[in-house]
Coordinates of C-alpha atoms in Angstrom, one line a residue:
X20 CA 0.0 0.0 0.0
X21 CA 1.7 3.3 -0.9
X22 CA 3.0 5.2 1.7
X23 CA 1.2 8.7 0.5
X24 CA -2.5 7.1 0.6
X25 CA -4.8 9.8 0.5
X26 CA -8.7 9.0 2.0
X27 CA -10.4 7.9 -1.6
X28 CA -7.9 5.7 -1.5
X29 CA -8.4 4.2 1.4
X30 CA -12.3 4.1 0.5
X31 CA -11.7 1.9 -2.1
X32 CA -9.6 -0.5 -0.3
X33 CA -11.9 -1.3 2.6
X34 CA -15.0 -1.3 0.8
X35 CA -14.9 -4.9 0.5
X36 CA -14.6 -5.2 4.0
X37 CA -16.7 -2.7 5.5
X38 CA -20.2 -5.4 5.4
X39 CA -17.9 -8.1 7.7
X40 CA -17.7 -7.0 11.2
X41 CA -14.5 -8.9 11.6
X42 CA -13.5 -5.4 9.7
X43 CA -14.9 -3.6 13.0
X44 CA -13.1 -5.2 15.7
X45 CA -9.8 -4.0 17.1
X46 CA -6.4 -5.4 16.1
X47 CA -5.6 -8.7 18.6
X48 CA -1.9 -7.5 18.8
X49 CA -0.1 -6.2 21.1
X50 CA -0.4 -2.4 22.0
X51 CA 2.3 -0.7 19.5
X52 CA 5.3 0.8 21.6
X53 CA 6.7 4.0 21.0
X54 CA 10.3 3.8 21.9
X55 CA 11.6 7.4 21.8
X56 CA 8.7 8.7 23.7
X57 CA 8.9 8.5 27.7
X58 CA 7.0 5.5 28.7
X59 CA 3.8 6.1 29.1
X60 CA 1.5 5.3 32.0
X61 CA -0.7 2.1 31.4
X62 CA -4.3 3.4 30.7
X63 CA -6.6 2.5 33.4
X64 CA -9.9 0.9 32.5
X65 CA -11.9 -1.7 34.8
X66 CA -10.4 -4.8 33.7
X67 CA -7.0 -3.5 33.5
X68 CA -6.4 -2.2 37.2
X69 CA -3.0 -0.6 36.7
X70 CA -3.2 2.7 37.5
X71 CA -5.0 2.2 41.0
X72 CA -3.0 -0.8 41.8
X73 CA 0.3 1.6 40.8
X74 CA -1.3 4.7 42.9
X75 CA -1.3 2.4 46.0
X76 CA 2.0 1.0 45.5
X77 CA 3.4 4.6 45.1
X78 CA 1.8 5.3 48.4
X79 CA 2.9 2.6 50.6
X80 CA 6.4 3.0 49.2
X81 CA 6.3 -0.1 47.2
X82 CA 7.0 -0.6 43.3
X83 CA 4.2 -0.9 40.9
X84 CA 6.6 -3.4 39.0
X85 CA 6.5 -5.8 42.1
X86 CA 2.8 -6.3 42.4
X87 CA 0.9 -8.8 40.6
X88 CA -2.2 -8.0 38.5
X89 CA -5.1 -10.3 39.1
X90 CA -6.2 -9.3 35.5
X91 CA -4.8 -8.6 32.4
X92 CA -7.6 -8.7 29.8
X93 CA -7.0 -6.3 26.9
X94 CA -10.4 -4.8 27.1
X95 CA -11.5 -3.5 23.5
X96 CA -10.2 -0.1 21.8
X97 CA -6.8 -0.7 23.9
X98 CA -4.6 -0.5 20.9
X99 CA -6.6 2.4 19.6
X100 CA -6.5 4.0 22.6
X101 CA -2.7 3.9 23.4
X102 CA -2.2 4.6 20.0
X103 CA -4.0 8.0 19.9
X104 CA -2.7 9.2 23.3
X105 CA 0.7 8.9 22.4
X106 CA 0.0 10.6 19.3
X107 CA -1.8 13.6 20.8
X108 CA 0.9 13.4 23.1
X109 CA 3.8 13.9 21.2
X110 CA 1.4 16.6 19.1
X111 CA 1.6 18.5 22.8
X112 CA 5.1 18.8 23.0
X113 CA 5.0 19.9 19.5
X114 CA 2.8 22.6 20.2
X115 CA 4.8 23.8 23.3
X116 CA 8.0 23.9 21.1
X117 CA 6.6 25.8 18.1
X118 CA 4.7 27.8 21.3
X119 CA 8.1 28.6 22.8
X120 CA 9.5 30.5 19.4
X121 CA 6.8 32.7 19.4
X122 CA 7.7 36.3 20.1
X123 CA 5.9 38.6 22.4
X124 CA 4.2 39.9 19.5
X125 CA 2.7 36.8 18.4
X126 CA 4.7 36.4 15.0
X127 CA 7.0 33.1 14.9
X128 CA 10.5 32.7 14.3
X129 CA 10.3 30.6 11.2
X130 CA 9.6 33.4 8.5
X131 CA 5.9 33.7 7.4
X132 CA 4.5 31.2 9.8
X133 CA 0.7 32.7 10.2
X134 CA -1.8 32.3 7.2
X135 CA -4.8 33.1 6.7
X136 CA -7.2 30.5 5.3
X137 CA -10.6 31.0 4.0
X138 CA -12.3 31.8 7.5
X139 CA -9.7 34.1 8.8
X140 CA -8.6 32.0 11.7
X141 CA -4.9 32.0 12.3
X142 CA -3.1 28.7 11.0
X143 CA 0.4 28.4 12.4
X144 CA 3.0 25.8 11.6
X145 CA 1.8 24.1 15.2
X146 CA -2.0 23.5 13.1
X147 CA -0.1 21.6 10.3
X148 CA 2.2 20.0 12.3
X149 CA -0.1 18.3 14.7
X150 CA -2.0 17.0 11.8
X151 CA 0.7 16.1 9.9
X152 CA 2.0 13.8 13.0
X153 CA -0.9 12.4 13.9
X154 CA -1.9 11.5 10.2
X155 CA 1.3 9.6 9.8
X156 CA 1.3 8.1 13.0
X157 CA -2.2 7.0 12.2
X158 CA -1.4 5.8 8.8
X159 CA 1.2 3.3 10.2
X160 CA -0.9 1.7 12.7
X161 CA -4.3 1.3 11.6
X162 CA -3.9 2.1 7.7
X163 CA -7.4 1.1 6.4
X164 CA -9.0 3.6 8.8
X165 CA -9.4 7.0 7.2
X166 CA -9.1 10.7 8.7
X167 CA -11.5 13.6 8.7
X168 CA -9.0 16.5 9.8
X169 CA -9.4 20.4 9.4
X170 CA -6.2 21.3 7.5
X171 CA -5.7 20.9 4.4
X172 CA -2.0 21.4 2.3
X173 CA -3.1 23.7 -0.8
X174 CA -1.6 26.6 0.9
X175 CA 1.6 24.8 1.6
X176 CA 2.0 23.7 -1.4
X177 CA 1.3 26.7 -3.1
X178 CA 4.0 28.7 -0.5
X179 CA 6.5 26.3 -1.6
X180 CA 6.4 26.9 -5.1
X181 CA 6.8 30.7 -4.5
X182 CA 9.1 30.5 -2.0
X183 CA 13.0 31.2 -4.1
X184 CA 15.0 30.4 -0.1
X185 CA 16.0 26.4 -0.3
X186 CA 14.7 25.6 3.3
X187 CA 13.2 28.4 4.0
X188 CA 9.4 27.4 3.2
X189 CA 6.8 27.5 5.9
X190 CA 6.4 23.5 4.6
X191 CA 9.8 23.1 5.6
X192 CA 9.6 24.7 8.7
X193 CA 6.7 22.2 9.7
X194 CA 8.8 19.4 8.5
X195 CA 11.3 20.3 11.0
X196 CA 8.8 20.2 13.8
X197 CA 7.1 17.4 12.9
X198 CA 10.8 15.5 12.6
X199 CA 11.6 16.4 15.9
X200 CA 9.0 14.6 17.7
X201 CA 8.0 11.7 15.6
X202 CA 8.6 8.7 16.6
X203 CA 11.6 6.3 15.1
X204 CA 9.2 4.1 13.8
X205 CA 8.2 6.7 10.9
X206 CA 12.0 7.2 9.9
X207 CA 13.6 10.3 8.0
X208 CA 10.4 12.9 7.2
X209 CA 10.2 14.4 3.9
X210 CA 8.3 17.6 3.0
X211 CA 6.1 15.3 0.5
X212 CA 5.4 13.0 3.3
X213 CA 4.5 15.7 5.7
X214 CA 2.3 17.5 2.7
X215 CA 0.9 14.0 1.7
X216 CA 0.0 13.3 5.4
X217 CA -2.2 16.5 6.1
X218 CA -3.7 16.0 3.0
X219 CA -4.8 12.8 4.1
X220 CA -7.6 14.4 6.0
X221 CA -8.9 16.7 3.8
X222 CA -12.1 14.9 2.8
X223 CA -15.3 16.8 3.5
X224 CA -16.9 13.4 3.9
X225 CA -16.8 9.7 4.4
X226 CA -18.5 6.2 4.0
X227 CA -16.7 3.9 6.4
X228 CA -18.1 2.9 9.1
X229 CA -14.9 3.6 11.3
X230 CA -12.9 6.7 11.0
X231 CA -10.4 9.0 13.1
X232 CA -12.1 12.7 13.4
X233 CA -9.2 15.3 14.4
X234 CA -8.9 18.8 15.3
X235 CA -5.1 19.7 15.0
X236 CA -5.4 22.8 17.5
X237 CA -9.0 23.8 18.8
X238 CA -8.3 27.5 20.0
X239 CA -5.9 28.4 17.5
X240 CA -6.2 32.1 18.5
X241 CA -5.1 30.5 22.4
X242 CA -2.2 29.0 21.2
X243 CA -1.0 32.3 19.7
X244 CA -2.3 34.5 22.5
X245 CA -0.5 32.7 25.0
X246 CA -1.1 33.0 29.4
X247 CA -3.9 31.4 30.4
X248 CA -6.0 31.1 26.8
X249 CA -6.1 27.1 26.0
X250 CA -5.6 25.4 22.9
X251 CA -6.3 21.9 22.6
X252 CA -5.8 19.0 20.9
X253 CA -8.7 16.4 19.9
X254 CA -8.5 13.1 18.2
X255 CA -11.5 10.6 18.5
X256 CA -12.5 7.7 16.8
X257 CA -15.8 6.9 15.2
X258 CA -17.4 3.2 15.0
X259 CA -20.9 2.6 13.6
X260 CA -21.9 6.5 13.6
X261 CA -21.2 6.3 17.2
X262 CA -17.6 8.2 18.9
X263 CA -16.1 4.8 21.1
X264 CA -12.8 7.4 21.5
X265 CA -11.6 10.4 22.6
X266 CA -8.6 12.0 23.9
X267 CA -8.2 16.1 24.8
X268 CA -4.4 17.2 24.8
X269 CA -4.7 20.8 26.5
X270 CA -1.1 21.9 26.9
X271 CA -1.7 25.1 28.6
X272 CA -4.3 24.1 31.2
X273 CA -4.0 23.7 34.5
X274 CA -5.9 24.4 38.1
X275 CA -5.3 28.1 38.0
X276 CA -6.2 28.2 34.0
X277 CA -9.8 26.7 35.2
X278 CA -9.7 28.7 38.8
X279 CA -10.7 25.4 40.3
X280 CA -7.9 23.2 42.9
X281 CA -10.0 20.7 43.8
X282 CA -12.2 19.7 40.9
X283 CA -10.9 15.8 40.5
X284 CA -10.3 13.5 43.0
X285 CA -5.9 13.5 44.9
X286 CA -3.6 11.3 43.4
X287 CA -2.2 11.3 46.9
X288 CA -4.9 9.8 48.3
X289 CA -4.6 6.2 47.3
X290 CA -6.5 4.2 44.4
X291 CA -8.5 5.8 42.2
X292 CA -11.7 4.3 43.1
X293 CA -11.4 5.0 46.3
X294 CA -9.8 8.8 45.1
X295 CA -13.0 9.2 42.4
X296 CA -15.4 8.7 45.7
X297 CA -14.3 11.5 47.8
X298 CA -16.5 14.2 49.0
X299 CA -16.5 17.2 46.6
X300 CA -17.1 20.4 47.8
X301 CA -19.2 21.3 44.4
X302 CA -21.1 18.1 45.2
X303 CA -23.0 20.4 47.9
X304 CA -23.5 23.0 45.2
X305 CA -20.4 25.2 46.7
X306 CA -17.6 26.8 45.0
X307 CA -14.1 25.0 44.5
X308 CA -12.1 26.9 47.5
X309 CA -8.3 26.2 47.7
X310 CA -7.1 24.1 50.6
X311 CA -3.9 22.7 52.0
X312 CA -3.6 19.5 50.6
X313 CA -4.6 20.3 46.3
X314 CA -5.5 17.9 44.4
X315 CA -4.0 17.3 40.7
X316 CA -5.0 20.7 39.0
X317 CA -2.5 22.6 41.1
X318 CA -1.5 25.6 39.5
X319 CA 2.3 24.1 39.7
X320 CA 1.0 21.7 37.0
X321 CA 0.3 22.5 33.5
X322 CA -0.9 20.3 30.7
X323 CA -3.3 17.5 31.0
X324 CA -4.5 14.6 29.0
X325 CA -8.0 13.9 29.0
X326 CA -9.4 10.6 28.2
X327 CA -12.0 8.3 27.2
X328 CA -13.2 5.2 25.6
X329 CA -17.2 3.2 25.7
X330 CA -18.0 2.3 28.6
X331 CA -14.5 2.4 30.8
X332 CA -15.0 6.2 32.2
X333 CA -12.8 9.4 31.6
X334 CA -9.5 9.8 33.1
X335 CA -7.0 12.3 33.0
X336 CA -3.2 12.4 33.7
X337 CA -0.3 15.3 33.4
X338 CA 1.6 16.0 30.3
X339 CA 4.5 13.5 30.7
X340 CA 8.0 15.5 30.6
X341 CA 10.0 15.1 28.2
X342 CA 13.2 15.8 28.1
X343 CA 14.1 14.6 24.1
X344 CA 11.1 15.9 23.0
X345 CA 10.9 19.7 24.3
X346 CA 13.7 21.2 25.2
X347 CA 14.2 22.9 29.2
X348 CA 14.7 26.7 27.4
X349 CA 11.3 26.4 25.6
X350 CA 9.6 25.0 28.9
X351 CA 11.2 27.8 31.1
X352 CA 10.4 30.5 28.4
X353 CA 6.6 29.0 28.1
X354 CA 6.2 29.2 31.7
X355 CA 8.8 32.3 32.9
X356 CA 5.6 33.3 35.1
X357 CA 6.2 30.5 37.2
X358 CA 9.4 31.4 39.0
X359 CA 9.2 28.8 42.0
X360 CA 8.8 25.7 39.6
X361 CA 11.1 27.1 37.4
X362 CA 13.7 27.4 40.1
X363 CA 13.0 23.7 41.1
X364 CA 13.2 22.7 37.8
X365 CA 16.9 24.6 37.4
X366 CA 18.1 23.1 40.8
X367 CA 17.8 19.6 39.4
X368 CA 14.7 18.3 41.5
X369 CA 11.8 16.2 40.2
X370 CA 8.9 18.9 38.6
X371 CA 5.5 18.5 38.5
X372 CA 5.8 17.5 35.1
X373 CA 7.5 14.4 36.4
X374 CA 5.7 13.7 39.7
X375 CA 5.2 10.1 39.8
X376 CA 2.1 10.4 41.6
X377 CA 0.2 12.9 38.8
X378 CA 1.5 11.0 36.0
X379 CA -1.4 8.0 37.7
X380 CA -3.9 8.5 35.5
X381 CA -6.7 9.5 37.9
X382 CA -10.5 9.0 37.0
X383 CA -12.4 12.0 36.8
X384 CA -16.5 12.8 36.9
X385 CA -18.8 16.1 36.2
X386 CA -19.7 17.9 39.6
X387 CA -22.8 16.8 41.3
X388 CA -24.5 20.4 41.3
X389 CA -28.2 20.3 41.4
X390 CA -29.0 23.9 41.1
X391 CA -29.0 26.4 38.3
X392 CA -28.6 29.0 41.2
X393 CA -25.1 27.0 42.7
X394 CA -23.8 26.2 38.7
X395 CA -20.4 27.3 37.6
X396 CA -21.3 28.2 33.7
X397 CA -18.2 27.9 31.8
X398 CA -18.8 31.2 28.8
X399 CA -16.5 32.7 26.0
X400 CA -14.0 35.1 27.5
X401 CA -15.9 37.4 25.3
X402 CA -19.4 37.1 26.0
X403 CA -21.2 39.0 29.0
X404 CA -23.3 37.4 31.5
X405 CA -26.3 39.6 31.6
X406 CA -26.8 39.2 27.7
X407 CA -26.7 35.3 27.3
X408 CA -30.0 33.7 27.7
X409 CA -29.6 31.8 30.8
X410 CA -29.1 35.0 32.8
X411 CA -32.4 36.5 31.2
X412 CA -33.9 33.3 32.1
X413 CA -32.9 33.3 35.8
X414 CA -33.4 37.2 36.1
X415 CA -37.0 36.3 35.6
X416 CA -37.3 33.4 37.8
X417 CA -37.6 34.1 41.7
X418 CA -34.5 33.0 43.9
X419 CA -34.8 30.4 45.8
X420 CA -33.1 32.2 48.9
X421 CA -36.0 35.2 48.2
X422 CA -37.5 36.4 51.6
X423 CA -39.1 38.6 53.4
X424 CA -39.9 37.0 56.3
X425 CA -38.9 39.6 58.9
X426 CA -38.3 42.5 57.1
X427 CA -35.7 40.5 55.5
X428 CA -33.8 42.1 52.2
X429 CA -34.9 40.2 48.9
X430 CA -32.2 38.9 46.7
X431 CA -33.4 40.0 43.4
X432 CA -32.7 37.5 40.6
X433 CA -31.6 40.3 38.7
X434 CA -29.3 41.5 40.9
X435 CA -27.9 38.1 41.2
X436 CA -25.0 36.9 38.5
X437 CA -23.6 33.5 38.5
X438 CA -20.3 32.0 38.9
X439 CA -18.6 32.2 36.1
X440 CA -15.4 30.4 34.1
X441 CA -14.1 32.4 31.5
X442 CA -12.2 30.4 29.2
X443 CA -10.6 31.1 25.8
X444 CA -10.6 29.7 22.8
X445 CA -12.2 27.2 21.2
X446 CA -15.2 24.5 22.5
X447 CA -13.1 21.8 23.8
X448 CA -11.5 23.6 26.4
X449 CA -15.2 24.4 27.7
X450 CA -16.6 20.8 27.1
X451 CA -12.9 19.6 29.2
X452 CA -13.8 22.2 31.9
X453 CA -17.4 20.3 32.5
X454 CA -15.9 17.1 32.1
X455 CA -13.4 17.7 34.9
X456 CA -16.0 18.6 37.4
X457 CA -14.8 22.5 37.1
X458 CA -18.1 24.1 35.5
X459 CA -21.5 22.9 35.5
X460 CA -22.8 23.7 32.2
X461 CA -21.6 25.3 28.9
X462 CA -23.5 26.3 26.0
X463 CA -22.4 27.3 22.6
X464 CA -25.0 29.1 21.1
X465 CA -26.4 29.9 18.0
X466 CA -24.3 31.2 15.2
X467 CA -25.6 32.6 11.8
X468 CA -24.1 29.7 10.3
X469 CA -26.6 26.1 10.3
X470 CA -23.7 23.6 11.2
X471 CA -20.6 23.0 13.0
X472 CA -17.4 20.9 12.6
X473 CA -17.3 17.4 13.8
X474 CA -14.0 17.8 14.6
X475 CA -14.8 20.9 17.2
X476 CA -16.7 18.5 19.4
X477 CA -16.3 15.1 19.2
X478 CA -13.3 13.9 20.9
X479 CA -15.2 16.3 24.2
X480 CA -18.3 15.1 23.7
X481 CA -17.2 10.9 25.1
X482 CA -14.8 12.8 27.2
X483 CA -17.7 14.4 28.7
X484 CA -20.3 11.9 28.9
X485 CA -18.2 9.1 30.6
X486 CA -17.6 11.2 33.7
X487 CA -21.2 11.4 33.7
X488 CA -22.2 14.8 32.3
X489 CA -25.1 15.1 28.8
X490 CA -23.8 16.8 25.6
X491 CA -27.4 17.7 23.3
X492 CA -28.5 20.0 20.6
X493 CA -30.8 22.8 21.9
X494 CA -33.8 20.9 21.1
X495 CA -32.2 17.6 23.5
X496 CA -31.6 15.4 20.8
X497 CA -27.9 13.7 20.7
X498 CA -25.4 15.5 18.3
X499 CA -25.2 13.6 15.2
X500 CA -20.8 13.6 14.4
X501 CA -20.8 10.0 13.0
X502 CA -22.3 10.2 9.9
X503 CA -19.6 10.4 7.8
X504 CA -20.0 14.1 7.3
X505 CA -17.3 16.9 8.3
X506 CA -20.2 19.5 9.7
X507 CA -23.7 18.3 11.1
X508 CA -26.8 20.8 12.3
X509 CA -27.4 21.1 15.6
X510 CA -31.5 21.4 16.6
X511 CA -32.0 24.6 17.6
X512 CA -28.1 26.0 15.9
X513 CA -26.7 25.3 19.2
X514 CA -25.0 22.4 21.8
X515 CA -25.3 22.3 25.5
X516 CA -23.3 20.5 27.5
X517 CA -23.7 20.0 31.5
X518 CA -23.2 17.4 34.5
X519 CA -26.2 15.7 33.5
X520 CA -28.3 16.3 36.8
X521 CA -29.1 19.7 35.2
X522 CA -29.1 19.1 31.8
X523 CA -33.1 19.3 31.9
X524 CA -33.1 22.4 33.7
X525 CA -30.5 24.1 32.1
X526 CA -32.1 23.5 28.3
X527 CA -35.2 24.7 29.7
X528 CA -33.8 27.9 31.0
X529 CA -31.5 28.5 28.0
X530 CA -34.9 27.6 26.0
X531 CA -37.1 30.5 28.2
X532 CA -33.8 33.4 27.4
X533 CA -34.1 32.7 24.3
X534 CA -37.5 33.7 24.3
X535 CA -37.0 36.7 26.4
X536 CA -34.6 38.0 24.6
X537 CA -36.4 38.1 21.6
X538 CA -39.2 40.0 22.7

């Protein structure tokens, strides 16, 4: 099979497989290994124990290599799984080294490295990079399964014929950053391949009845902006018009980013099922308040990956470190805010980048809010409470904690605004947010535009509904992103996505603004 096979390609192969379900079952062999990335963390599902039995070990001073597993049942998706967390992986540390060469004012070191496409959103070497990587990594492993991606090479290629400096193409310049953190397995990277590769996910549609759905970089005006603006990201993997697969890379988030210390369960305290079942303070319908022991979205650690896969939950781990992959100069310069860490990492002494204990994959789950009133709503950084319809539908409804009983003051619904998580750019970073038990509810509302990308939701969406949480349309019908298609119409032009408990309340109130608004 050639090397550079493009998705009508690939349709044509599998076709005469697609009506065997042999065709839809995961590959029997053995995880693939990645050899020059650090070694990953086994992924933790219920038949496979390892990251509980590991968290333990790690507490009682023992080593996870020196306990026995009762079970070691591949349960199904494994290979896919590992597969496309290494890849978004290694598409992190990408992102943080393109992220480290860009100047204060935004521009990148590598010549004209921002263009525009048809839409006007930024594209930076990082956006073709990630899919470049990922589409060749893909490729190798599971080569009858095609891609829908964002990106697409025409402007590449059309940059390279103009350009008269040997080497100095932006093409080039993404060859060199894919290079550095591919794995050995893919060999020396030409520009061709690396064109070929993004190319590889340029079809607006397709028929199989298993497919990869990517978003290079969701928030690509984050990962220019820089501080605490995310940028993520998102693989997932389609199976009978259903998403079995997700994973989230968010390089730049951490507890400060979402505000929140104690929205998932401490890796210090002991396995994660026991971790997962510890009180939470929003399960009471309170705010996330710091406290002396934080749990794993410290602000001293920054950059998770988010998980999840049918039916074995969502789970959620620190970028690994990596000391081939990124270099120390581009960490320190990404982070220069952080002087403490910085200073530890300097001194020679384990970061949280490296802390055993955080690199456990720890289960996560939504919050357990009940109440509109006691909801954190996650919102674009630039949208304004008091005009989106949930506030013009709780302005009109009377507060619960309205009284007066005593000559008591009333506490006017309209004088009332709730909490609030700011977060910029891009979907997934708001859908991660719910997922991680830091807000309650987000909604993404109406745009003049019918449909939305596939790509900007999918990979969230699993993450989000195996902690628990509801991701519908505004009319509560499920989001249709496995048909084949690379944009689907959400009922009502919008999605709403929430802890599930509220899911009811909160499409009826976002329903009733809607309405007041109007009139």
């Amino acid at each position: 099979m050639p090397a550079t096979l493009h998705m009508h390609q690939r349709s044509t192969h599998h076709t005469a497989t697609t009506q065997s379900s042999d065709a839809l079952k995961p590959p029997r062999s053995r995880p693939p290994q990645f050899p020059s990335l650090p070694k990953l963390a086994p992924l933790p599902f219920k038949k496979i124990q390892h990251s509980s039995v590991t968290a333990y070990a790690h507490a009682a001073g023992q080593s996870a290599s020196s306990t026995v597993l009762a079970d070691t049942e591949t349960p199904p998706l494994q290979a896919e799984l590992e597969a496309a967390v290494a890849a978004v992986e290694r598409a992190c540390h990408l992102c943080l080294n393109v992220r480290a060469s860009i100047h204060d004012d935004g521009e990148l070191d590598e010549g004209d490295a921002r263009l525009k496409k048809q839409d006007a959103t930024p594209v930076t070497v990082a956006d073709f990079g990630v899919q470049a990587l990922i589409s060749l990594e893909l490729r190798r492993l599971f080569p009858d399964v095609p891609l829908l991606g964002e990106e697409d090479a025409t402007q590449l290629r059309n940059q390279l014929k103009e350009s008269s400096a040997p080497g100095g193409s932006l093409a080039e310049a993404v060859r060199a950053v894919v290079a550095l953190v591919a794995p050995a397995d893919l060999g020396s990277i030409s520009v061709d391949q690396v064109l070929d590769a993004i190319d590889d996910g340029r079809a607006e549609t397709t028929s199989q009845d298993r497919f990869w759905i990517l978003d290079p970089i969701d928030g690509t005006r984050g990962f220019l902006r820089g501080g605490k603006s995310q940028y993520v990201i998102a693989l997932a993997l389609v199976q009978n018009g259903k998403v079995v697969l997700g994973v989230c890379g968010c390089p730049n988030m951490s507890g400060a980013s979402l505000e929140c210390d104690t929205c998932v369960p401490d890796a210090t305290r002991g396995p994660v099922e026991e971790a997962s079942t510890q009180e939470n303070p929003r399960d009471q319908g309170g705010e996330c308040t710091s406290s002396e022991e934080r749990g794993p979205l410290d602000s001293n650690v920054r950059g998770l990956i988010v998980y999840a896969s049918r039916g074995e939950g969502t789970w959620v781990r620190g970028l690994e470190k990596s000391d081939g992959l990124t270099s120390t100069s581009g960490r320190e310069s990404l982070q220069s805010d952080e002087s403490e860490r910085r200073a530890a990492l300097d001194a020679g002494r384990e970061g949280a980048f490296s802390h055993s204990a955080w690199l456990q994959p720890q289960r996560v789950r939504v919050d357990g809010v009940k109440r509109l009133w006691d909801a954190r709503i996650c919102i674009s950084d630039h949208e304004t409470w008091g005009e989106l319809p949930l506030a013009a539908a709780l302005a009109s409804t009377p507060h619960p904690e309205d009284s007066d009983d005593e000559g008591g003051r009333l506490h006017h619904a309209e004088e009332w605004e709730a909490k609030q998580l700011p977060l910029c750019c891009g979907s997934i970073c708001k859908y991660v947010a719910v997922a991680l038990g830091a807000a309650s509810v987000f909604v993404q509302h109406p745009v003049s535009k019918p449909t939305l990308k596939v790509w900007d939701h999918a990979a969230a969406l699993i993450c989000v509904t195996e902690a628990g949480g509801q991701v519908t349309d505004l009319e509560g019908l499920p989001l249709q992103l496995g048909t084949g298609e690379s944009e689907f119409a959400p009922g009502g032009g919008g999605v709403i996505v929430t802890n599930g408990g509220l899911h009811e309340l909160a499409l009826e109130a976002v329903r009733k603004g809607q309405q007041l608004l109007v009139n």
